[in-house]
XYZ file of C-alpha atoms in Angstrom:
777
model
C 26.315 -13.410 -18.842
C 24.476 -16.561 -17.837
C 21.203 -17.206 -19.686
C 18.723 -18.581 -17.161
C 16.238 -19.520 -19.872
C 18.578 -22.245 -21.125
C 19.446 -25.692 -19.754
C 21.753 -25.314 -16.744
C 23.249 -28.113 -14.684
C 24.193 -27.065 -11.150
C 26.644 -28.904 -8.919
C 25.840 -31.376 -6.114
C 26.655 -31.895 -2.465
C 29.806 -30.116 -1.333
C 29.871 -30.368 2.450
C 29.779 -34.169 2.692
C 32.548 -34.584 0.092
C 34.736 -32.016 1.809
C 34.271 -33.768 5.141
C 35.102 -37.121 3.603
C 38.140 -35.967 1.638
C 39.621 -33.692 4.286
C 38.944 -35.880 7.291
C 37.664 -32.776 9.091
C 36.499 -33.440 12.656
C 32.917 -32.882 13.798
C 32.179 -29.223 14.396
C 34.913 -27.989 12.086
C 33.894 -25.056 9.884
C 34.412 -26.459 6.397
C 34.749 -22.933 4.984
C 38.139 -22.709 6.729
C 39.430 -25.276 4.249
C 39.575 -22.452 1.697
C 42.594 -21.166 3.629
C 43.852 -24.276 5.402
C 43.444 -26.944 2.697
C 42.547 -25.262 -0.618
C 43.579 -28.360 -2.613
C 40.725 -30.461 -1.279
C 38.200 -27.677 -2.012
C 39.618 -27.392 -5.523
C 39.247 -31.135 -6.074
C 35.531 -31.078 -5.198
C 34.798 -28.066 -7.419
C 36.813 -29.551 -10.284
C 35.042 -32.898 -10.065
C 31.646 -31.242 -10.422
C 32.829 -29.228 -13.423
C 34.238 -32.399 -14.965
C 30.879 -34.097 -14.301
C 29.091 -31.521 -16.421
C 28.069 -28.758 -14.022
C 27.580 -25.433 -15.783
C 27.619 -23.659 -12.427
C 29.906 -24.450 -9.519
C 29.232 -23.058 -6.033
C 31.941 -21.538 -3.837
C 32.651 -23.179 -0.489
C 30.987 -20.329 1.414
C 27.619 -21.715 2.539
C 28.344 -20.858 6.182
C 30.787 -18.019 5.583
C 29.490 -14.987 7.457
C 30.775 -12.801 10.302
C 28.478 -14.434 12.854
C 30.236 -17.770 12.297
C 33.719 -16.823 11.115
C 34.303 -13.343 12.509
C 37.110 -11.268 11.006
C 38.287 -14.139 8.809
C 35.122 -14.002 6.713
C 36.471 -11.737 3.983
C 39.669 -13.688 3.434
C 37.789 -17.000 3.390
C 35.316 -15.742 0.776
C 38.043 -14.340 -1.456
C 39.966 -17.626 -1.304
C 36.810 -19.613 -2.101
C 36.172 -17.548 -5.225
C 39.771 -18.029 -6.391
C 39.508 -21.800 -5.918
C 36.176 -22.108 -7.723
C 37.356 -19.898 -10.587
C 40.472 -22.024 -11.047
C 38.384 -25.228 -11.037
C 35.841 -23.773 -13.470
C 38.667 -23.045 -15.917
C 36.321 -21.215 -18.267
C 34.023 -24.244 -18.536
C 31.520 -23.211 -15.840
C 30.170 -20.176 -14.083
C 31.114 -19.441 -10.481
C 28.328 -18.788 -7.983
C 28.863 -17.185 -4.572
C 27.045 -19.561 -2.233
C 25.149 -17.746 0.561
C 23.429 -19.835 3.220
C 21.243 -18.766 6.149
C 22.795 -17.030 9.127
C 21.445 -19.630 11.509
C 19.915 -16.968 13.748
C 16.287 -16.113 14.445
C 15.313 -12.717 13.047
C 13.542 -10.631 15.666
C 12.824 -11.250 19.330
C 15.108 -13.876 20.814
C 17.582 -13.552 17.945
C 19.153 -10.752 15.968
C 17.576 -7.602 14.575
C 16.720 -6.915 10.951
C 19.617 -4.467 10.779
C 22.135 -6.930 12.251
C 21.067 -9.631 9.824
C 21.301 -7.242 6.889
C 24.803 -6.085 7.837
C 26.045 -9.676 8.102
C 24.708 -10.560 4.660
C 25.972 -7.287 3.201
C 29.456 -8.046 4.563
C 29.428 -11.377 2.699
C 28.301 -9.774 -0.571
C 30.779 -6.905 -0.331
C 33.657 -9.294 0.402
C 33.006 -11.037 -2.927
C 33.574 -7.747 -4.762
C 31.399 -8.944 -7.690
C 34.143 -11.384 -8.735
C 31.818 -14.408 -9.118
C 29.390 -14.647 -12.042
C 26.275 -14.857 -9.913
C 25.007 -15.179 -6.350
C 23.018 -18.139 -5.059
C 21.069 -17.704 -1.811
C 20.016 -21.200 -0.791
C 18.421 -23.463 1.818
C 16.382 -20.666 3.371
C 13.602 -21.666 5.755
C 12.591 -18.246 7.107
C 11.096 -15.856 4.539
C 12.378 -12.920 6.617
C 15.910 -14.301 6.394
C 15.523 -14.882 2.659
C 14.276 -11.340 1.998
C 17.052 -9.742 4.020
C 19.717 -11.760 2.214
C 18.170 -10.804 -1.123
C 18.018 -7.113 -0.243
C 21.672 -7.220 0.816
C 22.613 -8.902 -2.457
C 20.662 -6.480 -4.657
C 21.866 -3.381 -2.805
C 25.542 -4.345 -2.633
C 26.120 -6.139 -5.929
C 25.252 -5.953 -9.610
C 25.365 -9.736 -10.074
C 22.305 -11.845 -10.952
C 20.786 -13.678 -7.991
C 19.187 -17.103 -7.634
C 17.280 -17.890 -4.437
C 15.849 -21.121 -3.086
C 13.972 -22.240 0.003
C 13.836 -25.608 1.687
C 10.419 -27.160 2.269
C 9.242 -30.070 4.355
C 6.891 -32.843 3.287
C 3.808 -30.756 4.092
C 4.795 -28.138 1.526
C 5.827 -25.557 4.103
C 9.206 -24.388 5.306
C 10.235 -24.930 8.903
C 8.973 -21.391 9.615
C 5.605 -22.011 7.955
C 6.028 -20.382 4.548
C 4.118 -22.196 1.807
C 5.330 -22.512 -1.773
C 2.754 -20.106 -3.205
C 3.644 -17.332 -0.757
C 7.375 -17.886 -1.304
C 6.890 -17.542 -5.051
C 4.699 -14.425 -4.849
C 7.002 -12.682 -2.383
C 10.389 -13.410 -3.928
C 9.546 -13.354 -7.651
C 8.965 -9.612 -7.694
C 12.140 -8.649 -5.843
C 14.603 -8.875 -8.709
C 15.830 -12.481 -8.639
C 16.852 -14.142 -11.896
C 15.682 -17.612 -10.870
C 13.744 -19.077 -7.971
C 13.928 -22.596 -6.615
C 13.708 -25.354 -4.022
C 16.634 -27.239 -2.556
C 17.548 -29.704 0.201
C 15.296 -31.469 2.785
C 13.572 -33.762 0.277
C 14.391 -36.042 -2.619
C 13.344 -35.518 -6.251
C 10.271 -37.729 -5.920
C 8.887 -35.621 -3.076
C 9.876 -32.391 -4.870
C 7.994 -33.211 -8.077
C 4.584 -31.857 -6.939
C 6.316 -28.914 -5.266
C 8.109 -28.041 -8.484
C 4.780 -28.137 -10.301
C 3.261 -25.731 -7.749
C 6.246 -23.403 -7.984
C 6.096 -23.210 -11.783
C 2.418 -22.280 -11.611
C 3.155 -19.365 -9.261
C 6.024 -17.588 -11.011
C 6.982 -16.513 -14.525
C 10.673 -16.781 -13.597
C 13.027 -19.651 -14.413
C 12.765 -22.344 -11.735
C 15.621 -24.442 -10.360
C 15.395 -27.656 -8.353
C 18.259 -29.083 -6.272
C 17.003 -32.078 -4.235
C 18.785 -34.486 -1.955
C 19.584 -38.035 -3.032
C 16.308 -39.155 -1.534
C 15.628 -39.302 2.189
C 18.510 -39.695 4.667
C 19.027 -42.451 7.201
C 21.852 -43.430 9.530
C 23.847 -46.621 8.935
C 26.953 -47.533 10.890
C 27.347 -43.984 12.129
C 27.098 -42.450 8.647
C 24.346 -40.612 6.829
C 23.286 -42.389 3.667
C 20.503 -41.641 1.190
C 17.854 -43.984 -0.119
C 18.081 -43.554 -3.929
C 21.003 -44.192 -6.263
C 22.100 -42.077 -9.211
C 19.820 -43.954 -11.635
C 16.734 -43.429 -9.502
C 17.763 -39.825 -8.890
C 18.152 -39.095 -12.606
C 14.852 -40.752 -13.495
C 13.039 -38.624 -10.914
C 14.837 -35.499 -12.122
C 13.769 -36.254 -15.686
C 10.159 -36.082 -14.485
C 10.834 -32.662 -12.941
C 12.611 -31.555 -16.132
C 9.535 -32.542 -18.147
C 7.527 -29.915 -16.223
C 9.665 -27.214 -17.813
C 12.354 -26.997 -15.115
C 15.618 -26.499 -17.018
C 17.935 -25.605 -14.127
C 18.750 -28.791 -12.240
C 21.300 -29.973 -9.707
C 21.699 -31.879 -6.495
C 21.998 -31.237 -2.797
C 22.859 -33.523 0.124
C 24.072 -36.980 -0.944
C 24.457 -36.164 -4.661
C 28.056 -36.898 -5.638
C 29.750 -36.003 -8.947
C 28.543 -39.362 -10.241
C 24.923 -38.277 -9.725
C 25.557 -34.987 -11.537
C 27.393 -36.737 -14.368
C 24.435 -39.017 -15.106
C 21.999 -36.117 -14.813
C 24.048 -33.938 -17.187
C 24.380 -36.813 -19.629
C 20.627 -37.280 -19.951
C 19.386 -33.695 -19.843
C 20.246 -32.705 -23.388
C 17.875 -29.840 -24.235
C 15.658 -27.424 -22.389
C 11.959 -28.272 -22.207
C 9.338 -25.618 -22.902
C 7.335 -24.902 -19.791
C 3.590 -24.216 -19.809
C 2.604 -20.601 -20.390
C 2.435 -18.719 -17.109
C -1.079 -17.634 -16.210
C -0.945 -14.315 -14.336
C -2.893 -14.220 -11.078
C -3.776 -11.293 -8.858
C -2.440 -12.179 -5.442
C -1.077 -10.683 -2.232
C 0.839 -12.644 0.374
C 1.985 -12.562 3.941
C 4.724 -14.891 5.116
C 2.441 -17.880 5.582
C -0.534 -17.484 3.247
C -1.635 -16.005 -0.056
C -4.885 -14.250 -0.937
C -5.772 -14.783 -4.567
C -7.906 -11.909 -5.812
C -10.148 -14.036 -8.004
C -13.296 -12.386 -6.627
C -13.924 -9.252 -4.605
C -11.849 -9.232 -1.429
C -12.367 -7.114 1.678
C -9.616 -4.760 2.845
C -10.201 -3.908 6.506
C -10.092 -0.111 7.005
C -9.978 0.253 10.785
C -6.206 0.558 11.260
C -6.386 4.252 10.494
C -6.478 7.212 12.901
C -8.696 9.439 10.747
C -11.797 10.279 12.751
C -10.984 7.691 15.437
C -10.190 9.268 18.802
C -9.316 5.992 20.538
C -6.949 5.036 17.760
C -5.293 8.457 17.861
C -4.862 8.170 21.622
C -3.325 4.712 21.195
C -0.750 6.069 18.753
C 0.149 8.977 20.998
C 0.404 6.784 24.085
C 2.218 3.926 22.369
C -0.632 1.488 23.027
C 0.175 -0.852 20.156
C -1.827 -3.690 21.694
C -4.975 -1.709 20.922
C -3.876 -1.248 17.306
C -2.985 -4.909 16.852
C -6.355 -5.843 18.343
C -8.008 -3.888 15.528
C -6.200 -6.102 13.067
C -7.161 -9.298 14.863
C -10.833 -8.279 15.115
C -11.019 -7.413 11.429
C -9.383 -10.688 10.438
C -11.934 -12.551 12.568
C -14.768 -10.499 11.026
C -13.908 -11.558 7.501
C -11.292 -9.107 6.228
C -9.038 -10.754 3.633
C -6.411 -8.007 3.703
C -5.613 -5.239 6.216
C -4.948 -1.594 5.397
C -2.326 -0.028 7.679
C -2.256 3.751 8.135
C -0.662 5.250 11.241
C -0.071 8.817 10.064
C -0.972 11.238 12.846
C 0.378 14.722 13.395
C 2.703 14.999 16.356
C 3.801 11.347 16.123
C 6.655 9.525 14.388
C 4.812 7.895 11.491
C 7.843 5.978 10.216
C 8.675 4.414 13.569
C 5.021 3.637 14.284
C 4.513 2.069 10.861
C 7.478 -0.269 11.322
C 6.318 -1.258 14.783
C 2.744 -1.940 13.684
C 3.840 -3.919 10.626
C 6.231 -5.991 12.739
C 3.467 -6.639 15.248
C 0.699 -7.433 12.775
C 2.688 -10.037 10.886
C 3.125 -11.916 14.148
C -0.540 -11.997 15.112
C -2.511 -12.199 11.844
C -1.975 -14.232 8.677
C -3.316 -11.583 6.330
C -1.533 -9.570 3.630
C -1.067 -5.880 4.405
C -1.672 -2.643 2.546
C 0.998 -0.033 3.310
C -0.988 3.195 3.387
C 0.953 6.460 3.522
C 1.622 9.505 1.365
C 5.273 9.480 2.488
C 7.671 7.450 0.281
C 10.059 7.236 3.234
C 7.386 5.641 5.422
C 6.340 3.297 2.624
C 9.890 2.085 2.117
C 10.439 1.510 5.834
C 7.286 -0.627 5.938
C 8.029 -2.544 2.738
C 11.560 -3.270 3.867
C 10.383 -4.942 7.062
C 7.324 -6.708 5.703
C 7.802 -10.417 5.069
C 5.206 -10.571 2.338
C 3.975 -9.211 -0.958
C 2.260 -5.998 0.059
C 0.002 -3.500 -1.659
C 1.183 0.134 -1.723
C -1.486 2.767 -1.195
C -0.721 4.761 -3.271
C 0.754 6.493 -6.343
C -1.012 9.313 -8.183
C -0.571 11.080 -11.501
C 1.831 13.722 -10.224
C 5.373 13.284 -11.521
C 6.839 13.475 -8.023
C 4.608 10.619 -6.895
C 5.333 8.503 -9.975
C 9.088 9.009 -9.586
C 9.155 8.119 -5.893
C 6.513 5.410 -5.400
C 6.628 3.217 -8.497
C 10.333 2.374 -7.988
C 9.475 1.187 -4.459
C 6.864 -1.194 -5.828
C 9.383 -2.559 -8.307
C 12.186 -2.941 -5.769
C 10.129 -4.701 -3.105
C 7.892 -6.726 -5.403
C 4.756 -4.982 -4.171
C 1.454 -4.397 -5.903
C 0.396 -0.765 -6.202
C -2.758 1.366 -6.016
C -3.009 4.074 -8.696
C -5.180 7.050 -7.731
C -7.080 8.718 -10.560
C -5.851 12.238 -9.797
C -2.944 14.441 -10.824
C -1.686 18.023 -10.576
C -5.115 19.242 -11.685
C -6.948 17.368 -8.935
C -9.694 14.772 -9.282
C -11.542 14.894 -12.611
C -15.315 15.244 -12.425
C -15.852 12.973 -15.405
C -15.520 9.268 -16.097
C -13.250 10.043 -19.051
C -10.912 12.182 -16.968
C -10.426 9.573 -14.271
C -9.975 6.772 -16.791
C -7.340 8.779 -18.668
C -5.247 9.257 -15.525
C -5.758 5.644 -14.509
C -4.572 4.384 -17.888
C -1.575 6.705 -17.781
C -0.532 5.366 -14.372
C -1.007 1.762 -15.477
C 1.299 2.512 -18.414
C 3.922 4.036 -16.105
C 3.832 0.985 -13.843
C 4.176 -1.453 -16.735
C 7.039 0.614 -18.165
C 8.808 0.231 -14.802
C 8.432 -3.550 -14.967
C 5.408 -4.004 -12.703
C 3.080 -6.741 -13.945
C -0.465 -5.672 -14.838
C -1.884 -8.141 -12.323
C -0.120 -6.127 -9.596
C -1.779 -2.830 -10.548
C -5.063 -1.636 -9.008
C -6.696 1.637 -10.036
C -8.716 3.641 -7.519
C -11.295 5.728 -9.381
C -11.913 7.610 -6.123
C -15.062 7.609 -4.052
C -16.395 11.102 -3.333
C -19.395 12.095 -1.231
C -22.632 11.695 -3.169
C -24.250 14.188 -0.825
C -21.752 16.903 -1.744
C -21.793 16.330 -5.489
C -24.603 14.589 -7.328
C -23.415 11.997 -9.786
C -20.340 11.055 -7.751
C -21.364 7.427 -7.383
C -22.105 6.987 -11.073
C -18.844 8.704 -12.047
C -16.771 6.478 -9.765
C -18.481 3.241 -10.762
C -18.513 4.195 -14.432
C -14.781 4.869 -14.400
C -14.216 1.623 -12.524
C -16.005 -0.336 -15.246
C -13.892 1.273 -17.966
C -10.663 0.590 -16.072
C -11.553 -3.077 -15.753
C -11.723 -3.308 -19.557
C -7.981 -2.511 -19.673
C -7.079 -5.568 -17.608
C -5.998 -3.619 -14.549
C -7.502 -4.301 -11.139
C -9.860 -1.972 -9.271
C -9.901 -0.855 -5.645
C -12.139 1.624 -3.815
C -12.482 3.122 -0.386
C -16.213 2.612 -0.008
C -17.372 4.655 2.980
C -16.612 8.143 1.590
C -19.717 7.816 -0.563
C -22.053 8.291 2.428
C -20.339 11.301 3.982
C -22.881 13.721 5.437
C -25.796 11.280 5.318
C -27.716 9.424 8.034
C -27.724 5.636 8.332
C -24.473 5.506 6.381
C -24.092 1.727 6.504
C -27.047 1.299 4.137
C -25.565 3.621 1.512
C -22.121 2.061 1.880
C -23.541 -1.428 1.409
C -25.469 -0.350 -1.679
C -22.448 1.391 -3.202
C -20.348 -1.685 -2.486
C -22.875 -3.793 -4.368
C -22.831 -1.415 -7.351
C -19.040 -1.371 -7.455
C -18.911 -5.133 -7.136
C -21.223 -5.509 -10.119
C -18.861 -3.229 -12.076
C -15.900 -5.508 -11.321
C -14.432 -4.233 -8.053
C -11.494 -6.389 -6.893
C -10.634 -4.851 -3.536
C -13.058 -2.996 -1.250
C -11.580 -0.938 1.574
C -14.392 -1.112 4.106
C -15.396 -2.151 7.594
C -15.733 -5.960 7.297
C -18.985 -5.894 9.279
C -20.703 -4.285 6.261
C -20.316 -7.262 3.991
C -23.482 -8.902 5.294
C -25.723 -5.810 5.166
C -28.468 -5.927 2.543
C -28.889 -2.434 1.062
C -32.256 -0.772 0.628
C -33.827 0.466 -2.585
C -33.836 3.937 -1.035
C -30.037 3.860 -0.926
C -29.812 2.665 -4.540
C -32.139 5.455 -5.727
C -30.017 7.993 -3.844
C -26.817 6.770 -5.529
C -28.497 6.689 -8.949
C -29.664 10.313 -8.594
C -33.345 9.431 -8.936
C -35.592 12.506 -8.641
C -36.619 13.089 -5.019
C -34.352 10.273 -3.770
C -32.453 12.423 -1.255
C -35.528 13.436 0.727
C -36.975 9.939 0.438
C -33.770 8.387 1.788
C -33.519 10.816 4.701
C -37.141 10.154 5.646
C -36.522 6.403 5.402
C -33.372 6.678 7.515
C -35.185 8.714 10.161
C -37.875 6.064 10.364
C -35.322 3.242 10.397
C -33.315 4.892 13.158
C -36.462 5.711 15.134
C -35.698 9.430 15.025
C -38.780 11.630 15.159
C -38.804 14.208 12.385
C -40.369 17.615 12.799
C -41.586 20.399 10.619
C -38.277 22.181 9.953
C -39.855 25.417 8.771
C -43.447 25.729 10.029
C -46.046 27.762 8.197
C -45.590 30.662 10.602
C -41.873 31.013 9.836
C -40.700 33.906 7.649
C -40.883 33.295 3.912
C -37.079 33.503 3.530
C -36.535 30.909 6.267
C -38.990 28.485 4.658
C -37.411 29.039 1.239
C -33.804 28.539 2.376
C -34.427 25.700 4.834
C -36.525 23.975 2.189
C -33.805 24.392 -0.451
C -36.160 26.337 -2.735
C -33.875 28.642 -4.726
C -36.597 30.210 -6.826
C -38.674 31.071 -3.767
C -35.606 32.544 -2.027
C -34.917 34.758 -5.020
C -38.531 35.924 -5.262
C -38.638 36.635 -1.525
C -35.444 38.694 -1.748
C -36.892 40.731 -4.615
C -40.044 41.353 -2.583
C -38.126 42.402 0.534
C -35.970 44.864 -1.417
C -39.045 46.953 -2.107
C -39.057 47.948 1.563
C -35.489 47.297 2.823
C -31.994 48.013 1.597
C -29.787 45.044 0.599
C -27.762 44.935 3.816
C -30.923 44.870 5.928
C -32.363 42.009 3.862
C -29.150 40.085 4.422
C -28.916 40.845 8.148
C -32.603 40.432 9.055
C -33.734 37.633 6.730
C -31.036 35.636 4.902
C -28.521 35.342 7.737
C -31.167 34.271 10.330
C -32.428 31.667 7.836
C -28.898 30.309 7.432
C -28.444 30.297 11.193
C -31.561 28.135 11.434
C -30.090 25.770 8.838
C -26.923 25.554 10.920
C -28.885 24.686 14.064
C -30.793 21.962 12.258
C -27.602 20.495 10.807
C -25.791 20.477 14.150
C -28.732 18.757 15.827
C -28.856 16.037 13.172
C -32.294 17.010 11.879
C -31.010 17.766 8.395
C -27.995 16.341 6.565
C -25.354 17.379 4.093
C -27.502 17.355 0.921
C -30.033 19.603 2.626
C -27.272 21.845 3.969
C -25.882 22.322 0.465
C -29.333 22.846 -1.038
C -30.011 25.542 1.575
C -26.683 27.197 0.776
C -27.536 27.213 -2.941
C -30.902 28.785 -2.182
C -29.253 31.477 -0.095
C -26.812 32.101 -2.942
C -29.702 32.900 -5.255
C -31.096 35.335 -2.705
C -27.691 37.005 -2.327
C -27.386 37.275 -6.104
C -30.467 39.522 -6.053
C -28.880 41.677 -3.345
C -25.586 41.945 -5.267
C -27.430 43.135 -8.378
C -29.152 45.813 -6.291
C -25.929 46.873 -4.571
C -24.111 47.253 -7.892
C -26.931 49.412 -9.217
C -26.938 51.482 -5.996
C -23.174 51.819 -5.729
C -22.929 49.976 -2.382
C -19.300 48.960 -1.791
C -17.891 45.574 -0.834
C -17.458 45.441 2.957
C -14.078 43.742 2.505
C -14.801 40.638 4.584
C -12.412 38.386 2.638
C -11.703 34.755 3.451
C -8.843 33.004 1.639
C -9.533 29.270 1.622
C -7.382 26.259 0.609
C -6.720 22.573 1.117
C -3.056 22.305 2.101
C -0.156 21.106 -0.002
C -0.162 17.357 -0.649
C -3.842 16.909 0.231
C -6.269 16.243 -2.608
C -9.429 15.896 -0.511
C -11.623 18.979 -0.733
C -15.090 17.846 0.293
C -14.902 19.713 3.603
C -13.333 22.782 2.064
C -16.042 22.993 -0.589
C -18.801 22.712 2.006
C -17.214 25.515 4.015
C -17.044 27.630 0.867
C -20.701 26.988 0.012
C -21.929 27.932 3.486
C -19.554 30.806 4.310
C -20.063 32.587 0.988
C -23.742 32.932 1.785
C -23.097 34.925 4.943
C -21.712 37.859 3.012
C -18.046 36.817 3.191
C -16.006 36.995 -0.006
C -14.388 33.586 -0.378
C -11.155 33.342 -2.372
C -10.975 29.624 -3.116
C -7.436 28.481 -3.973
C -8.467 24.831 -4.455
C -6.719 21.712 -3.177
C -3.076 20.683 -2.866
C -2.058 24.342 -2.642
C 1.625 25.225 -2.311
C 2.767 27.353 0.653
C 3.836 30.274 -1.535
C 0.542 30.301 -3.417
C -1.295 30.731 -0.118
C 1.031 33.564 0.909
C 0.570 35.347 -2.420
C -3.218 35.120 -2.073
C -3.075 36.554 1.452
C -0.862 39.413 0.240
C -3.352 40.206 -2.528
C -6.435 40.137 -0.281
C -5.078 41.424 3.045
C -6.667 42.307 5.439
C -8.412 38.949 5.413
C -8.842 35.670 7.258
C -7.216 32.465 6.106
C -8.839 29.020 6.117
C -6.866 25.780 5.740
C -8.164 22.229 5.473
C -6.379 18.861 5.757
C -7.989 15.446 5.654
C -4.847 13.322 5.517
C -2.748 12.713 8.613
C 0.422 13.065 6.600
C -0.443 16.566 5.345
C -1.238 18.072 8.736
C 2.416 19.096 8.992
C 2.040 20.979 5.717
C -0.701 22.996 7.392
C 1.778 23.978 10.101
C 4.361 24.953 7.457
C 1.808 27.108 5.625
C 0.754 28.932 8.801
C 4.383 29.529 9.767
C 5.196 31.072 6.372
C 2.116 33.324 6.332
C 2.540 34.508 9.924
C 6.139 35.535 9.315
C 4.734 38.417 7.279
C 1.248 38.720 8.819
C 1.598 37.693 12.475
C -1.910 38.815 13.429
C -3.840 37.126 10.636
C -6.564 34.772 11.941
C -6.106 31.277 10.498
C -9.104 28.958 10.718
C -8.189 25.277 10.411
C -10.176 22.072 10.144
C -10.403 18.611 8.662
C -10.845 15.050 9.876
C -7.302 14.753 11.256
C -7.130 18.155 12.941
C -7.791 18.398 16.659
C -8.307 21.529 18.795
C -4.997 20.853 20.524
C -3.079 20.549 17.273
C -4.757 23.652 15.854
C -3.645 25.689 18.850
C -0.100 24.303 18.713
C 0.382 25.493 15.102
C -1.233 28.908 15.588
C -4.639 28.118 14.176
C -8.261 28.500 15.276
C -10.007 25.125 15.271
C -13.298 24.886 13.376
C -14.938 21.479 13.355
C -17.280 22.245 10.430
C -18.761 24.950 8.200
C -21.054 26.292 10.911
C -18.174 26.686 13.346
C -16.283 28.517 10.596
C -19.158 30.947 10.117
C -19.277 31.660 13.855
C -15.532 32.279 13.972
C -15.647 34.618 10.976
C -18.525 36.560 12.494
C -16.394 37.207 15.582
C -13.341 38.114 13.501
C -15.191 40.611 11.324
C -17.542 41.917 14.025
C-alpha cells in the first residue's frame, strides 16, 4: 500500500510524448493507442519509471463512455496492463481519470449521467491499479461526482487535483480554500494542483493549499507557461529551472511532486535526483469553516445563519412549496444574503409535499444564485443525503441527536460527504432541564463524531433554545450549557428566536438573547439577519435573567413601545376568583376556593367561578392583552384552586367525571412547548390529562387510549417532517377506535391537513379547551 506521507515522485507529461512518438494526427484519441499501438504507450510509461517516478499514470485521461463509447472498458483494461508491465514492480500504477468535458447541469449533462460515466470508468478498472488519480478538474461539481464514483465503486486510495488560473481560481470560479475544504473531508488520500501554470506560479498556491488541509499535498505543474513556435507548443523553463522551482515547493512540506504539460522524462529524472528526503510540513492549524463552490466562510467570530428558508409558521412559504414556486424560495435566500447572512439554513419539510425532491431542487437553485454555504436541515437521513450529494460545497448538517438511530444514520453521512454537523443536546429521554444534562449529551455526541473521523472543528453543539416564557430559567440553562461546551473545543450553534415564544415585541428578547449567547462563545446563530443590528433593552435582559418582577415589567414596556393601550384586566368589581386567576395569584385563588366551598359544592365552584375565570384568561390571551407567561401563571393559579376542590371531593366521595384527555407529541418530534401549554390550560378545566410526553411511539399512544377509553386524544407536531407520524398515529388508533375524537395542533399543522388525516384542528390551548367542552358536553 502506498504511503502518502513519504516522498513520492509522480510522472510527467504523457499526451505530448505519445503524440510525438506515435505521429498521431490532430483530433486522434490518444487513449486508442492502448489497443492500436501499445508499444508506444509502454515506452512512455517505462521512460518515466526509469527516470525515477514512483507512480506512473495509465493512458486513460480521456477514457470515458462519452468520448470512447463501448470501447471504453477494453481501452482501460489495456492501459492498466501496459502501465503494470512498465512499472515492473518498481512503481505504483495509478488509474488516470480526467474530466468528462461536459457541463454539469443545464446546457450539459445531469448529475446522474455524469456519475454513471465516471462509475463506468472506475468499474472497468476492477481495482487492478494501485490507486486512482482524478486530475485537472476545473468544476468542483465535476470533481465531487468523480470522487463519489471512485469511492462508491472502488476500494483503492484516491488522489484528486484541480487546475487553477493565475488569479487563484479555477475556470469555474472555485478558489483554493474552498477546494481544500470541500474535497479534504470526502475521503481522498492526497489533494493537489496540476496543469495550467508553472512551478513558479504554483508556489504561492501550494502554500495556500497546505494551510487549508491536513492531508498530503501533491503538485504537478507544467514546464512553465506555454507559447507557440513554428506550429508547436513549447514551454518557457528548462529542466534546471523547473527543478529549482520545485525545490522551493518541496521546502514548504510538499513531498508528492511531478510534472504536467511539457515535463519530459528528463525533467522528472532531474527532479527525482534532487528530491532525496521528505520535508516536514508546518503543523496544520484547524479552522472552523464552511464552503460553497466559490467561497469559504471562516467561523472565526459569530456568524449569522439565515433562518427564513423554512416553512414552519410561514404561510407564503408553505404555499410556494405546494405550488412549486421555487423563485419565491430562492428570493428568500438572496434577500438574506443581501441582509448580512453568512450562511443559509435550508428546510423544505412540509406535509403533503415531496421533501426530498424539493430539497434537491432548492439546493441546486440556491448554489446558482447565492455564494453562501448551506445548512441542510431535515430530520430525514434520506433527504439529508440527497442534498449533500448534490451540494457542491462543504455543508453543515442539521442535525444529529443522542438517539442511537440518529447517531447511526447521520454521522456516517457527515463523514462520507465531508460535512460539518450539528449535535442536538437531547436523547431518548428528551431535553434535559439542567446545564449538566445538556452538556453530558453534547460531549457524548462530540465523542461519537470524533470516533467516526469527523474533526472537532467540524462539530457544533446546539444546547437548545426553549421558550423562557414557558419555563423560567431556560435562557440561563441554554447559555450556561453553551459556555461549558465551548470549553471542550467544540463549536456552538443556536436557533435564537424560540426564546421569545409567547411574548410581545419578540425582536427585543431575541436580540438580547443573541447578545448573551455571543458573550458565552456562540459560533453560529440561526436567526433573521435583520436582527443583528437591534440593540436590546435592559427589560429584555432582566426577563432572560429571571429578575423578580421582570415579566410584568417587560410586558408593560413592550405595550408602551408598541403603542398598545393596556387596560385593567380584572377590575375591582370582578369576582374574587377572576381577579385571583387573571392576576396569577395562586394563594388568593386557593383562599377564594376555600371560602366559596362554605356555600357551594365543588362542581358548582368549578362551573360558576373557576371556569369563567379561565375563559376570561383565554379571551385576554387571544386578543393579545396578556401573553404566555401570564397565561401559564393563570393556569397555575387555577390549579391551586382545583386542588382545594379535589380535596373536598375526595372527602365527600364525589367521583371522577371521566373526562380523560390523552396527550402526546408525536414520534420523532422532541418539541413539547405547545403540548405542555395545552396540558397546563386544559387540566384546569376539569379534564384529566394523561401526558405521554414527547417523541411518543405509535403503539404507546394506542396503549394509553386503550387504558383510558372512552377519552379524547391530543397530538402535537412542531416539525414538518413528523407531521406524517401524526397521520400514522391517528390511523393506528382509529383502526380500533374509529369514533375517537383526535385533536391535533402544532406550528406545521394546518386545518386542511388536520381534516385530511382524521383530526380536529386546534390552533392553541384555548381552541383545545373549546373543542373538549363540545366533545364532553
